[in-house]
mmCIF file of C-alpha atoms in Angstrom:
data_model
loop_
_atom_site.group_PDB
_atom_site.id
_atom_site.type_symbol
_atom_site.label_atom_id
_atom_site.label_comp_id
_atom_site.label_asym_id
_atom_site.label_seq_id
_atom_site.Cartn_x
_atom_site.Cartn_y
_atom_site.Cartn_z
ATOM 1 C CA UNK A 1 0.436 -0.045 0.023
ATOM 2 C CA UNK A 2 1.398 3.473 -1.136
ATOM 3 C CA UNK A 3 -0.159 5.538 1.975
ATOM 4 C CA UNK A 4 0.910 5.180 5.396
ATOM 5 C CA UNK A 5 -1.407 4.978 7.859
ATOM 6 C CA UNK A 6 -2.816 8.712 8.204
ATOM 7 C CA UNK A 7 -2.626 9.209 11.775
ATOM 8 C CA UNK A 8 -1.753 12.406 13.457
ATOM 9 C CA UNK A 9 1.795 13.417 14.781
ATOM 10 C CA UNK A 10 5.395 12.446 14.514
ATOM 11 C CA UNK A 11 5.994 9.230 11.944
ATOM 12 C CA UNK A 12 9.772 7.873 11.717
ATOM 13 C CA UNK A 13 10.710 7.775 8.145
ATOM 14 C CA UNK A 14 14.126 6.329 9.191
ATOM 15 C CA UNK A 15 17.471 7.590 9.631
ATOM 16 C CA UNK A 16 16.826 10.870 11.167
ATOM 17 C CA UNK A 17 14.090 11.957 9.086
ATOM 18 C CA UNK A 18 10.552 12.159 9.930
ATOM 19 C CA UNK A 19 7.149 14.223 8.941
ATOM 20 C CA UNK A 20 4.493 15.102 11.218
ATOM 21 C CA UNK A 21 1.050 14.705 9.817
ATOM 22 C CA UNK A 22 -2.222 16.538 10.385
ATOM 23 C CA UNK A 23 -5.815 14.515 9.870
ATOM 24 C CA UNK A 24 -7.918 15.113 7.990
ATOM 25 C CA UNK A 25 -5.849 16.949 5.542
ATOM 26 C CA UNK A 26 -8.387 19.211 4.416
ATOM 27 C CA UNK A 27 -8.527 23.258 4.550
ATOM 28 C CA UNK A 28 -5.185 24.063 7.350
ATOM 29 C CA UNK A 29 -4.653 20.703 8.437
ATOM 30 C CA UNK A 30 -0.976 20.682 6.828
ATOM 31 C CA UNK A 31 1.973 18.447 7.173
ATOM 32 C CA UNK A 32 5.711 19.609 8.463
ATOM 33 C CA UNK A 33 9.044 17.474 8.460
ATOM 34 C CA UNK A 34 12.523 17.334 10.405
ATOM 35 C CA UNK A 35 15.931 16.390 8.808
ATOM 36 C CA UNK A 36 18.221 15.498 11.687
ATOM 37 C CA UNK A 37 22.233 14.502 11.529
ATOM 38 C CA UNK A 38 25.500 14.835 13.334
ATOM 39 C CA UNK A 39 23.869 17.164 15.918
ATOM 40 C CA UNK A 40 21.981 19.558 13.189
ATOM 41 C CA UNK A 41 18.233 20.215 12.609
ATOM 42 C CA UNK A 42 16.115 21.209 9.922
ATOM 43 C CA UNK A 43 12.465 21.560 10.263
ATOM 44 C CA UNK A 44 10.648 21.894 6.972
ATOM 45 C CA UNK A 45 6.937 24.130 7.479
ATOM 46 C CA UNK A 46 5.410 25.218 10.411
ATOM 47 C CA UNK A 47 1.657 24.680 11.485
ATOM 48 C CA UNK A 48 -1.539 26.910 11.196
ATOM 49 C CA UNK A 49 -1.378 28.244 14.459
ATOM 50 C CA UNK A 50 1.186 28.815 17.132
ATOM 51 C CA UNK A 51 -0.658 26.094 20.181
ATOM 52 C CA UNK A 52 -0.416 23.341 16.915
ATOM 53 C CA UNK A 53 2.937 24.598 16.064
ATOM 54 C CA UNK A 54 4.043 23.877 20.062
ATOM 55 C CA UNK A 55 2.425 20.590 20.000
ATOM 56 C CA UNK A 56 4.514 19.454 16.772
ATOM 57 C CA UNK A 57 7.646 21.296 18.716
ATOM 58 C CA UNK A 58 7.090 19.213 21.717
ATOM 59 C CA UNK A 59 6.618 16.168 19.471
ATOM 60 C CA UNK A 60 10.059 16.475 18.025
ATOM 61 C CA UNK A 61 11.631 17.278 21.035
ATOM 62 C CA UNK A 62 11.217 13.418 22.066
ATOM 63 C CA UNK A 63 13.134 12.455 19.094
ATOM 64 C CA UNK A 64 16.854 12.053 19.102
ATOM 65 C CA UNK A 65 18.693 15.588 18.220
ATOM 66 C CA UNK A 66 14.680 17.058 17.723
ATOM 67 C CA UNK A 67 15.067 18.974 20.787
ATOM 68 C CA UNK A 68 16.843 21.996 18.971
ATOM 69 C CA UNK A 69 15.545 23.446 15.886
ATOM 70 C CA UNK A 70 18.497 25.037 14.187
ATOM 71 C CA UNK A 71 17.143 26.318 10.619
ATOM 72 C CA UNK A 72 13.573 26.017 9.383
ATOM 73 C CA UNK A 73 12.694 26.256 5.777
ATOM 74 C CA UNK A 74 8.920 27.557 5.011
ATOM 75 C CA UNK A 75 8.301 26.024 1.507
ATOM 76 C CA UNK A 76 5.379 28.729 -0.017
ATOM 77 C CA UNK A 77 3.075 31.625 1.328
ATOM 78 C CA UNK A 78 0.225 29.748 2.623
ATOM 79 C CA UNK A 79 -0.454 30.632 6.353
ATOM 80 C CA UNK A 80 -0.734 27.202 7.216
ATOM 81 C CA UNK A 81 2.781 26.055 6.336
ATOM 82 C CA UNK A 82 4.287 29.136 8.547
ATOM 83 C CA UNK A 83 1.914 30.853 10.824
ATOM 84 C CA UNK A 84 3.872 29.225 13.374
ATOM 85 C CA UNK A 85 7.540 30.524 12.569
ATOM 86 C CA UNK A 86 7.786 32.790 15.669
ATOM 87 C CA UNK A 87 7.651 29.800 18.000
ATOM 88 C CA UNK A 88 10.739 28.587 16.566
ATOM 89 C CA UNK A 89 12.915 30.615 18.430
ATOM 90 C CA UNK A 90 16.510 31.213 17.343
ATOM 91 C CA UNK A 91 16.327 29.438 14.095
ATOM 92 C CA UNK A 92 17.414 30.693 10.817
ATOM 93 C CA UNK A 93 14.081 30.748 8.720
ATOM 94 C CA UNK A 94 14.587 30.150 4.994
ATOM 95 C CA UNK A 95 12.065 30.831 2.045
ATOM 96 C CA UNK A 96 12.567 32.116 -1.427
ATOM 97 C CA UNK A 97 12.653 35.763 -1.953
ATOM 98 C CA UNK A 98 9.162 35.614 -3.565
ATOM 99 C CA UNK A 99 7.495 33.273 -0.783
ATOM 100 C CA UNK A 100 9.145 36.005 1.680
ATOM 101 C CA UNK A 101 7.159 39.053 -0.280
ATOM 102 C CA UNK A 102 3.777 36.883 -0.685
ATOM 103 C CA UNK A 103 3.827 36.402 3.121
ATOM 104 C CA UNK A 104 4.758 40.016 3.722
ATOM 105 C CA UNK A 105 1.526 41.280 2.098
ATOM 106 C CA UNK A 106 -0.659 39.059 4.171
ATOM 107 C CA UNK A 107 -2.331 40.428 7.037
ATOM 108 C CA UNK A 108 -2.599 37.580 10.264
ATOM 109 C CA UNK A 109 -5.628 39.833 11.558
ATOM 110 C CA UNK A 110 -7.359 38.741 9.297
ATOM 111 C CA UNK A 111 -7.471 34.998 10.136
ATOM 112 C CA UNK A 112 -7.548 35.772 13.754
ATOM 113 C CA UNK A 113 -10.750 37.730 13.573
ATOM 114 C CA UNK A 114 -12.827 35.312 11.629
ATOM 115 C CA UNK A 115 -14.178 34.145 14.886
ATOM 116 C CA UNK A 116 -15.877 37.407 15.482
ATOM 117 C CA UNK A 117 -16.866 39.199 12.291
ATOM 118 C CA UNK A 118 -16.743 36.216 9.873
ATOM 119 C CA UNK A 119 -20.717 37.138 9.596
ATOM 120 C CA UNK A 120 -19.810 40.788 7.821
ATOM 121 C CA UNK A 121 -17.863 39.210 5.019
ATOM 122 C CA UNK A 122 -20.441 37.540 3.133
ATOM 123 C CA UNK A 123 -20.125 34.321 1.515
ATOM 124 C CA UNK A 124 -16.539 34.201 1.738
ATOM 125 C CA UNK A 125 -16.795 34.907 5.500
ATOM 126 C CA UNK A 126 -19.301 32.046 5.837
ATOM 127 C CA UNK A 127 -16.633 29.560 4.131
ATOM 128 C CA UNK A 128 -13.574 30.524 6.067
ATOM 129 C CA UNK A 129 -15.758 30.222 9.152
ATOM 130 C CA UNK A 130 -16.515 26.956 8.268
ATOM 131 C CA UNK A 131 -13.281 25.500 6.849
ATOM 132 C CA UNK A 132 -10.845 27.449 9.097
ATOM 133 C CA UNK A 133 -12.396 30.289 11.672
ATOM 134 C CA UNK A 134 -14.066 27.429 13.706
ATOM 135 C CA UNK A 135 -11.484 24.855 13.481
ATOM 136 C CA UNK A 136 -7.956 27.248 14.711
ATOM 137 C CA UNK A 137 -7.129 29.113 17.846
ATOM 138 C CA UNK A 138 -4.947 32.155 15.840
ATOM 139 C CA UNK A 139 -4.140 33.969 19.003
ATOM 140 C CA UNK A 140 -0.422 34.332 19.238
ATOM 141 C CA UNK A 141 0.145 35.373 15.683
ATOM 142 C CA UNK A 142 -0.336 39.353 15.796
ATOM 143 C CA UNK A 143 2.505 39.663 13.824
ATOM 144 C CA UNK A 144 4.120 37.630 11.402
ATOM 145 C CA UNK A 145 7.661 35.906 11.563
ATOM 146 C CA UNK A 146 9.027 35.943 7.903
ATOM 147 C CA UNK A 147 12.155 34.425 6.413
ATOM 148 C CA UNK A 148 15.427 35.745 7.658
ATOM 149 C CA UNK A 149 17.409 34.358 4.605
ATOM 150 C CA UNK A 150 16.421 34.192 1.094
ATOM 151 C CA UNK A 151 17.091 32.226 -2.090
ATOM 152 C CA UNK A 152 16.244 31.923 -5.837
ATOM 153 C CA UNK A 153 15.521 28.716 -7.348
ATOM 154 C CA UNK A 154 17.768 26.520 -5.729
ATOM 155 C CA UNK A 155 19.768 26.075 -2.622
ATOM 156 C CA UNK A 156 21.624 22.973 -1.315
ATOM 157 C CA UNK A 157 21.755 22.754 2.539
ATOM 158 C CA UNK A 158 24.119 20.474 4.371
ATOM 159 C CA UNK A 159 22.548 19.198 7.611
ATOM 160 C CA UNK A 160 24.949 17.217 9.604
ATOM 161 C CA UNK A 161 26.020 14.301 6.973
ATOM 162 C CA UNK A 162 22.685 14.714 4.765
ATOM 163 C CA UNK A 163 22.308 16.858 1.928
ATOM 164 C CA UNK A 164 19.072 18.698 1.285
ATOM 165 C CA UNK A 165 18.055 20.308 -1.983
ATOM 166 C CA UNK A 166 15.869 23.185 -2.081
ATOM 167 C CA UNK A 167 13.775 23.366 -5.513
ATOM 168 C CA UNK A 168 11.595 26.250 -6.149
ATOM 169 C CA UNK A 169 9.210 24.705 -9.005
ATOM 170 C CA UNK A 170 6.552 27.279 -8.583
ATOM 171 C CA UNK A 171 4.451 29.282 -9.333
ATOM 172 C CA UNK A 172 1.873 26.835 -9.188
ATOM 173 C CA UNK A 173 0.251 26.495 -6.110
ATOM 174 C CA UNK A 174 1.558 29.409 -5.361
ATOM 175 C CA UNK A 175 3.439 32.225 -6.591
ATOM 176 C CA UNK A 176 6.686 30.050 -5.477
ATOM 177 C CA UNK A 177 6.692 26.770 -3.894
ATOM 178 C CA UNK A 178 9.680 24.963 -2.575
ATOM 179 C CA UNK A 179 10.403 21.113 -2.289
ATOM 180 C CA UNK A 180 12.479 19.651 -0.084
ATOM 181 C CA UNK A 181 14.333 16.710 -1.167
ATOM 182 C CA UNK A 182 16.906 14.893 1.212
ATOM 183 C CA UNK A 183 18.889 12.900 -1.575
ATOM 184 C CA UNK A 184 20.927 9.990 0.888
ATOM 185 C CA UNK A 185 17.229 8.995 2.263
ATOM 186 C CA UNK A 186 15.162 9.273 -0.798
ATOM 187 C CA UNK A 187 12.706 11.176 0.807
ATOM 188 C CA UNK A 188 11.095 14.236 -0.853
ATOM 189 C CA UNK A 189 8.756 17.210 1.626
ATOM 190 C CA UNK A 190 6.627 18.475 -1.432
ATOM 191 C CA UNK A 191 4.884 21.579 0.499
ATOM 192 C CA UNK A 192 1.395 21.708 -1.153
ATOM 193 C CA UNK A 193 2.736 20.913 -4.242
ATOM 194 C CA UNK A 194 1.215 17.364 -3.556
ATOM 195 C CA UNK A 195 -2.236 17.147 -1.784
ATOM 196 C CA UNK A 196 -2.602 13.398 -1.478
ATOM 197 C CA UNK A 197 -6.460 12.015 -2.003
ATOM 198 C CA UNK A 198 -7.370 15.946 -1.541
ATOM 199 C CA UNK A 199 -8.347 18.175 -4.499
ATOM 200 C CA UNK A 200 -5.484 20.945 -5.052
ATOM 201 C CA UNK A 201 -5.970 24.550 -5.315
ATOM 202 C CA UNK A 202 -4.603 26.631 -8.099
ATOM 203 C CA UNK A 203 -3.662 29.804 -6.720
ATOM 204 C CA UNK A 204 -1.187 31.173 -8.887
ATOM 205 C CA UNK A 205 -0.445 28.663 -11.832
ATOM 206 C CA UNK A 206 -0.447 27.978 -14.828
ATOM 207 C CA UNK A 207 -1.387 24.769 -14.235
ATOM 208 C CA UNK A 208 1.438 23.410 -16.832
ATOM 209 C CA UNK A 209 3.886 24.198 -14.167
ATOM 210 C CA UNK A 210 2.482 22.287 -11.592
ATOM 211 C CA UNK A 211 2.317 19.462 -14.257
ATOM 212 C CA UNK A 212 6.083 20.087 -14.818
ATOM 213 C CA UNK A 213 6.542 20.048 -11.145
ATOM 214 C CA UNK A 214 4.836 16.427 -10.533
ATOM 215 C CA UNK A 215 7.202 15.491 -13.292
ATOM 216 C CA UNK A 216 10.026 16.949 -11.546
ATOM 217 C CA UNK A 217 9.273 14.910 -8.306
ATOM 218 C CA UNK A 218 8.561 11.772 -9.849
ATOM 219 C CA UNK A 219 12.164 12.006 -11.795
ATOM 220 C CA UNK A 220 13.697 12.045 -8.308
ATOM 221 C CA UNK A 221 12.595 8.542 -7.991
ATOM 222 C CA UNK A 222 11.754 8.691 -4.476
ATOM 223 C CA UNK A 223 10.875 6.225 -1.670
ATOM 224 C CA UNK A 224 8.917 8.057 0.630
ATOM 225 C CA UNK A 225 6.873 11.394 -0.515
ATOM 226 C CA UNK A 226 5.640 13.565 2.296
ATOM 227 C CA UNK A 227 2.924 15.554 1.071
ATOM 228 C CA UNK A 228 1.759 19.264 2.332
ATOM 229 C CA UNK A 229 -1.595 17.800 3.120
ATOM 230 C CA UNK A 230 -2.483 14.376 3.256
ATOM 231 C CA UNK A 231 -0.965 10.786 4.522
ATOM 232 C CA UNK A 232 2.866 10.354 3.615
ATOM 233 C CA UNK A 233 2.803 8.279 0.718
ATOM 234 C CA UNK A 234 5.029 7.056 -2.354
ATOM 235 C CA UNK A 235 5.326 8.647 -6.049
ATOM 236 C CA UNK A 236 2.225 6.723 -7.039
ATOM 237 C CA UNK A 237 0.237 9.558 -5.037
ATOM 238 C CA UNK A 238 2.349 12.225 -7.684
ATOM 239 C CA UNK A 239 1.727 10.144 -10.664
ATOM 240 C CA UNK A 240 -2.138 10.415 -9.443
ATOM 241 C CA UNK A 241 -2.587 14.034 -8.664
ATOM 242 C CA UNK A 242 -0.853 14.682 -12.400
ATOM 243 C CA UNK A 243 -3.370 12.574 -13.922
ATOM 244 C CA UNK A 244 -6.214 14.719 -11.772
ATOM 245 C CA UNK A 245 -4.713 17.894 -13.279
ATOM 246 C CA UNK A 246 -4.171 16.417 -17.005
ATOM 247 C CA UNK A 247 -8.406 15.145 -16.565
ATOM 248 C CA UNK A 248 -9.517 18.635 -15.481
ATOM 249 C CA UNK A 249 -7.631 20.215 -18.197
ATOM 250 C CA UNK A 250 -8.724 18.129 -21.179
ATOM 251 C CA UNK A 251 -12.095 18.331 -19.509
ATOM 252 C CA UNK A 252 -12.302 22.085 -18.927
ATOM 253 C CA UNK A 253 -10.756 22.827 -22.644
ATOM 254 C CA UNK A 254 -13.791 20.963 -24.248
ATOM 255 C CA UNK A 255 -15.956 23.119 -22.389
ATOM 256 C CA UNK A 256 -14.251 26.339 -22.957
ATOM 257 C CA UNK A 257 -14.226 26.115 -26.710
ATOM 258 C CA UNK A 258 -17.654 24.949 -26.287
ATOM 259 C CA UNK A 259 -18.619 28.341 -24.768
ATOM 260 C CA UNK A 260 -19.675 26.910 -21.253
ATOM 261 C CA UNK A 261 -18.621 29.373 -18.096
ATOM 262 C CA UNK A 262 -16.215 28.280 -15.722
ATOM 263 C CA UNK A 263 -18.954 28.190 -13.127
ATOM 264 C CA UNK A 264 -21.041 25.593 -15.018
ATOM 265 C CA UNK A 265 -17.874 23.791 -16.688
ATOM 266 C CA UNK A 266 -16.856 23.374 -12.829
ATOM 267 C CA UNK A 267 -19.773 21.461 -12.255
ATOM 268 C CA UNK A 268 -20.019 20.062 -14.866
ATOM 269 C CA UNK A 269 -16.590 17.835 -15.073
ATOM 270 C CA UNK A 270 -16.891 14.229 -13.957
ATOM 271 C CA UNK A 271 -14.533 13.941 -11.046
ATOM 272 C CA UNK A 272 -15.141 10.105 -11.594
ATOM 273 C CA UNK A 273 -11.954 8.166 -9.476
ATOM 274 C CA UNK A 274 -11.231 11.310 -7.438
ATOM 275 C CA UNK A 275 -15.112 11.379 -6.057
ATOM 276 C CA UNK A 276 -13.311 10.335 -2.636
ATOM 277 C CA UNK A 277 -10.851 12.924 -2.414
ATOM 278 C CA UNK A 278 -11.854 15.753 0.337
ATOM 279 C CA UNK A 279 -12.127 19.397 -0.594
ATOM 280 C CA UNK A 280 -14.221 18.801 -3.936
ATOM 281 C CA UNK A 281 -15.094 22.575 -3.787
ATOM 282 C CA UNK A 282 -11.249 23.393 -5.213
ATOM 283 C CA UNK A 283 -12.627 22.351 -8.398
ATOM 284 C CA UNK A 284 -14.043 25.684 -9.202
ATOM 285 C CA UNK A 285 -10.667 27.484 -8.436
ATOM 286 C CA UNK A 286 -9.065 25.040 -10.485
ATOM 287 C CA UNK A 287 -11.174 25.685 -13.689
ATOM 288 C CA UNK A 288 -11.234 29.484 -13.022
ATOM 289 C CA UNK A 289 -7.283 29.428 -13.764
ATOM 290 C CA UNK A 290 -7.701 27.620 -16.720
ATOM 291 C CA UNK A 291 -10.049 29.451 -18.241
ATOM 292 C CA UNK A 292 -8.134 32.783 -16.997
ATOM 293 C CA UNK A 293 -5.633 31.604 -18.759
ATOM 294 C CA UNK A 294 -6.712 30.458 -22.086
ATOM 295 C CA UNK A 295 -8.775 33.661 -22.132
ATOM 296 C CA UNK A 296 -6.885 36.641 -20.595
ATOM 297 C CA UNK A 297 -9.927 39.076 -21.219
ATOM 298 C CA UNK A 298 -11.841 37.025 -18.699
ATOM 299 C CA UNK A 299 -13.468 38.937 -15.869
ATOM 300 C CA UNK A 300 -11.057 38.545 -12.821
ATOM 301 C CA UNK A 301 -12.144 36.350 -9.900
ATOM 302 C CA UNK A 302 -10.321 37.598 -6.821
ATOM 303 C CA UNK A 303 -9.962 34.927 -3.724
ATOM 304 C CA UNK A 304 -13.429 36.547 -2.481
ATOM 305 C CA UNK A 305 -15.173 35.516 -5.560
ATOM 306 C CA UNK A 306 -13.449 32.608 -5.526
ATOM 307 C CA UNK A 307 -14.319 31.721 -1.765
ATOM 308 C CA UNK A 308 -17.808 32.581 -2.239
ATOM 309 C CA UNK A 309 -18.362 30.298 -5.491
ATOM 310 C CA UNK A 310 -16.400 27.223 -3.512
ATOM 311 C CA UNK A 311 -19.311 28.002 -0.691
ATOM 312 C CA UNK A 312 -22.102 27.838 -3.339
ATOM 313 C CA UNK A 313 -20.231 24.659 -4.730
ATOM 314 C CA UNK A 314 -19.744 23.085 -0.961
ATOM 315 C CA UNK A 315 -23.344 23.795 -0.326
ATOM 316 C CA UNK A 316 -24.775 21.924 -2.999
ATOM 317 C CA UNK A 317 -22.163 18.933 -2.735
ATOM 318 C CA UNK A 318 -23.589 18.815 0.467
ATOM 319 C CA UNK A 319 -27.260 18.918 -0.696
ATOM 320 C CA UNK A 320 -26.403 16.160 -3.286
ATOM 321 C CA UNK A 321 -25.355 13.683 -1.047
ATOM 322 C CA UNK A 322 -27.683 14.422 1.845
ATOM 323 C CA UNK A 323 -25.334 14.907 4.504
ATOM 324 C CA UNK A 324 -24.384 17.942 6.307
ATOM 325 C CA UNK A 325 -20.704 18.479 5.856
ATOM 326 C CA UNK A 326 -17.964 18.325 2.938
ATOM 327 C CA UNK A 327 -16.224 14.817 2.073
#
């Protein structure tokens, strides 16, 4: 079986490499990792909140050499991968300059305020509250802790006796998406370039870049793949996501050429073998991203519009399956 057991906490990948997994992998429930060797440590990503990141650091402190984090790499600029940075005291924080810029543009108070003001934000507020606002404790992130060291495209780190290659394969999911390849252990931390058995979401694109990123990861021939969300797995999951993207692209293209709007196309495209994947509403954002690429004159749908559209989709999906929650 490709997927490891999907359980909360530290997973020992072997030889001083660890994954940290948070079921159920949906909005905000991200994964992280730790590489330890010869007294040196590298943490791959923090989590959506200060309490969650504290719990993770306490769990990592129990593994050999995991009690002090020397360096931290943020794979990209989504809050569930860097909001806990401030807890990792004294660590050098590494990211691409593009990711850092994207982080700088984010107001942490926007998420912190969800619990109290989501109703004033219309449908976007409803969606964000349902998927994240009521699940996470955003206290303690009044100010962001940003990367202190930046790089472009590639950076090779020595962590004790191990080599960790950081490669930016974005823009795809976001404007910059870095993977961390632990060569000696044939283990790759993908950040959100892999959602394992969850619908991915294209915030930046183009999709062709994300498909190329899948090919890059497959070509590394990793034995263990730690996704940004979902269970630890092997390269099969990367192939599956590439197939998902190709299916979506081809199905959307036919509908685009037939003059069908993106909202309708998103509902019309059969998701067949991906029906059990979580967060199906993301198909709306993905189809919009493709349409926008094919027609630059398409009216822009900024995040508030996309969140509202995903909210519609989610409600329709829940009504169809007769349940009170998303699958």
